[in-house]
XYZ file of C-alpha atoms in Angstrom:
249
model
C 8.581 -52.174 -57.930
C 7.267 -48.846 -56.788
C 8.900 -46.577 -54.111
C 6.502 -45.021 -51.676
C 7.429 -42.099 -49.324
C 4.545 -41.848 -46.754
C 4.272 -38.679 -44.789
C 2.130 -38.529 -41.564
C -0.163 -35.888 -40.213
C -0.326 -33.676 -37.095
C 0.684 -35.302 -33.690
C 1.602 -38.592 -35.473
C 4.817 -39.899 -36.588
C 6.168 -42.473 -39.121
C 4.940 -45.140 -36.619
C 1.362 -44.624 -37.662
C 2.265 -46.329 -41.060
C 3.320 -49.458 -39.532
C 0.240 -51.470 -40.696
C 0.351 -50.137 -44.174
C 4.247 -50.511 -44.741
C 4.029 -54.083 -43.947
C 1.397 -54.708 -46.679
C 3.315 -52.720 -49.316
C 6.577 -54.300 -48.561
C 5.046 -57.668 -48.640
C 3.867 -56.841 -52.137
C 7.467 -56.170 -53.137
C 7.691 -52.366 -53.014
C 10.172 -49.899 -51.257
C 8.617 -47.907 -48.548
C 9.935 -44.882 -46.542
C 7.956 -43.474 -43.635
C 9.773 -40.652 -42.221
C 8.953 -38.788 -39.033
C 8.799 -34.888 -39.141
C 11.091 -32.871 -37.085
C 9.470 -32.322 -33.378
C 7.143 -35.323 -33.533
C 7.150 -38.940 -32.529
C 10.718 -40.224 -32.115
C 12.020 -36.818 -33.145
C 10.013 -35.023 -30.368
C 13.149 -34.148 -28.649
C 14.179 -31.805 -31.573
C 11.041 -29.573 -30.959
C 11.704 -26.050 -30.841
C 10.540 -22.657 -32.140
C 12.387 -23.277 -35.493
C 9.613 -26.094 -36.120
C 7.228 -25.069 -38.816
C 5.749 -26.068 -42.071
C 8.734 -24.943 -44.026
C 11.080 -27.185 -42.114
C 8.878 -30.107 -42.586
C 8.626 -29.609 -46.184
C 12.651 -29.586 -46.210
C 12.533 -32.825 -44.019
C 10.825 -34.626 -46.970
C 12.607 -32.913 -49.637
C 15.927 -33.964 -48.038
C 14.768 -37.545 -47.715
C 13.978 -37.585 -51.600
C 17.454 -35.918 -52.128
C 19.663 -37.807 -49.841
C 18.149 -41.251 -50.331
C 18.273 -40.370 -54.331
C 14.702 -41.499 -54.904
C 13.156 -40.982 -58.221
C 9.621 -41.503 -59.729
C 8.340 -41.427 -56.162
C 4.603 -42.076 -55.164
C 4.561 -39.436 -52.404
C 1.645 -39.803 -49.988
C 0.429 -37.439 -47.364
C -2.075 -37.852 -44.743
C -4.163 -34.956 -43.196
C -1.461 -32.212 -42.455
C 0.871 -34.307 -44.497
C -0.920 -32.947 -47.566
C 0.616 -29.398 -46.941
C 4.037 -31.218 -46.576
C 3.999 -33.360 -49.666
C 2.688 -30.317 -51.706
C 5.809 -28.195 -50.693
C 8.187 -31.110 -51.108
C 6.888 -31.967 -54.541
C 7.146 -28.258 -55.379
C 10.774 -28.182 -54.200
C 11.755 -31.636 -55.864
C 9.310 -32.123 -58.656
C 11.857 -34.200 -60.720
C 11.690 -36.664 -57.926
C 8.041 -37.245 -57.765
C 5.951 -39.343 -60.129
C 2.644 -39.067 -58.207
C 1.136 -37.304 -55.313
C -1.579 -38.965 -53.273
C -3.614 -37.104 -50.839
C -4.749 -39.449 -47.944
C -7.769 -37.879 -46.278
C -5.534 -34.842 -46.499
C -5.333 -31.148 -47.179
C -4.986 -30.104 -50.534
C -3.530 -26.683 -50.535
C -2.939 -23.931 -53.161
C 0.063 -21.699 -52.890
C -0.343 -19.134 -49.983
C -2.773 -21.191 -48.054
C -2.199 -22.512 -44.583
C -3.936 -25.439 -42.878
C -5.920 -23.021 -40.823
C -7.155 -21.401 -44.058
C -8.406 -24.878 -45.353
C -9.776 -26.273 -41.828
C -10.339 -23.367 -39.889
C -13.021 -24.389 -37.741
C -11.288 -27.655 -36.755
C -7.657 -26.209 -36.275
C -9.138 -23.272 -34.326
C -11.106 -25.522 -32.118
C -7.742 -27.597 -31.406
C -6.012 -24.383 -30.661
C -8.432 -23.737 -27.735
C -7.093 -26.838 -26.224
C -3.513 -26.187 -26.488
C -0.846 -24.751 -24.442
C 2.480 -22.967 -24.401
C 5.417 -24.768 -23.203
C 8.937 -23.189 -23.336
C 7.812 -20.436 -25.410
C 6.186 -22.997 -27.994
C 2.530 -23.062 -28.607
C 1.456 -26.683 -28.846
C -1.883 -28.181 -30.007
C -3.163 -31.853 -30.361
C -2.005 -32.651 -26.831
C -1.748 -36.281 -25.989
C -4.138 -37.581 -23.354
C -5.851 -40.955 -22.416
C -7.840 -42.035 -25.251
C -6.797 -39.417 -27.709
C -6.285 -41.982 -30.315
C -9.902 -42.573 -30.577
C -10.364 -38.936 -31.794
C -8.724 -40.150 -35.150
C -11.156 -42.887 -35.921
C -10.095 -46.247 -34.350
C -12.535 -47.892 -32.128
C -10.444 -50.885 -30.935
C -9.220 -50.200 -27.623
C -5.948 -51.906 -28.073
C -5.377 -49.894 -31.191
C -6.214 -46.636 -29.152
C -3.790 -47.578 -26.429
C -1.098 -48.144 -29.079
C -1.797 -44.723 -30.378
C -1.964 -43.138 -27.094
C 1.613 -44.398 -26.369
C 3.016 -42.499 -29.441
C 0.894 -39.428 -30.148
C 2.809 -36.224 -29.526
C 1.870 -32.549 -29.365
C 2.319 -30.559 -32.563
C 3.659 -27.040 -32.831
C 0.989 -24.438 -33.874
C 3.028 -22.534 -36.213
C 2.880 -25.526 -38.627
C -0.733 -25.049 -39.036
C -0.643 -21.254 -39.415
C 2.286 -20.825 -41.955
C 1.015 -20.439 -45.657
C 2.562 -22.565 -48.146
C 5.167 -21.106 -50.358
C 5.268 -22.507 -53.889
C 8.522 -21.953 -56.201
C 7.583 -23.805 -59.206
C 3.775 -24.372 -59.663
C 3.958 -25.335 -63.219
C 6.257 -28.194 -62.308
C 4.219 -29.046 -59.410
C 0.749 -29.083 -61.253
C 2.257 -31.287 -63.855
C 2.586 -34.040 -61.325
C -0.507 -36.450 -61.361
C -2.530 -36.204 -58.153
C -4.786 -38.892 -56.584
C -7.263 -38.729 -53.674
C -7.803 -41.658 -51.133
C -10.351 -40.184 -48.723
C -12.755 -41.324 -46.049
C -16.306 -41.463 -47.295
C -17.528 -39.490 -44.246
C -15.113 -36.342 -45.394
C -16.311 -36.255 -49.003
C -19.155 -33.710 -48.309
C -16.598 -31.301 -46.594
C -14.110 -31.313 -49.617
C -14.048 -28.916 -52.594
C -16.844 -30.201 -54.967
C -14.807 -29.059 -57.783
C -11.915 -31.103 -56.792
C -13.826 -34.268 -55.935
C -15.831 -34.101 -59.099
C -12.559 -33.529 -61.307
C -10.830 -36.392 -59.514
C -13.679 -38.646 -59.796
C -14.102 -38.053 -63.516
C -10.428 -38.559 -64.075
C -10.524 -41.900 -62.242
C -8.225 -40.514 -59.332
C -10.562 -40.752 -56.486
C -11.087 -43.544 -53.910
C -13.313 -43.383 -50.776
C -12.732 -45.872 -47.872
C -15.773 -46.161 -45.130
C -13.711 -45.733 -42.063
C -12.190 -43.148 -39.839
C -9.543 -40.309 -40.409
C -6.547 -42.610 -39.746
C -7.387 -44.784 -42.469
C -3.812 -46.156 -42.838
C -4.193 -47.745 -39.279
C -7.720 -49.062 -39.709
C -7.948 -50.038 -43.209
C -4.303 -50.606 -44.191
C -5.291 -53.269 -46.768
C -7.809 -51.191 -48.628
C -5.391 -48.154 -48.641
C -2.626 -50.461 -49.824
C -4.921 -51.705 -52.657
C -5.514 -48.111 -53.651
C -1.889 -47.017 -53.498
C -1.034 -50.037 -55.736
C -3.523 -49.186 -58.245
C -2.112 -45.780 -58.331
C 1.444 -46.745 -58.643
C 0.534 -49.300 -61.419
C -1.502 -46.495 -63.365
C 0.027 -45.414 -66.772
C -2.541 -43.036 -68.129
C -5.388 -40.822 -66.551
C -8.947 -41.985 -67.196
C -8.893 -45.363 -65.499
C -11.853 -46.521 -63.343
C -12.450 -45.095 -59.913
C -12.545 -47.753 -57.246
C -14.622 -47.236 -54.190
C -14.078 -49.620 -51.154
């Protein structure tokens, strides 16, 4: 049995993993899908203190207080920033890192550094509320921006998406033990459409090592293709050595 900790991206919450959690639990695995402070059902905790550092501590605290070991730590989109920081803080608890169509930062980088044009465009449509700059503002049909086309799925998402504090995206990632972090095997499950926008060296290295999956769907692949994502995660959890065959869905 594997233990998965699934970290969501910007504007989302642990709710976005419901379809994937069901598949993984049916297969007999332990799954946690925490919501980051200030988002989803924790949006009432929004304040000027919410930033990348706090979100990293959110996940490090889950690993620590649940006493989790050999975790498959998965991050979607902005969640890639968070899992990198959490693994840096608690490397002894993380067995594998999985970047789910996610940012793959180096120390000192922010999400704006990695995806500047997209993030700066989002900022143009944000607003300041009670002194907090918010982006990814919910609006009717906003769920479709993340890839789903089914009207029922979009409506389900629209009821749950929340605004996201801009400081999370602007704050650089601080690493404390890069050697321990880089010793953790890293895997990449990405959307086919985003492959061309990713670091060619990273993609080539992951593909050569058998640590790259691409799924032909929208950005919120855990919602639109939960079975394909689960298949990839189960293969990753079962992998014992590098160099196994790449799987493309």
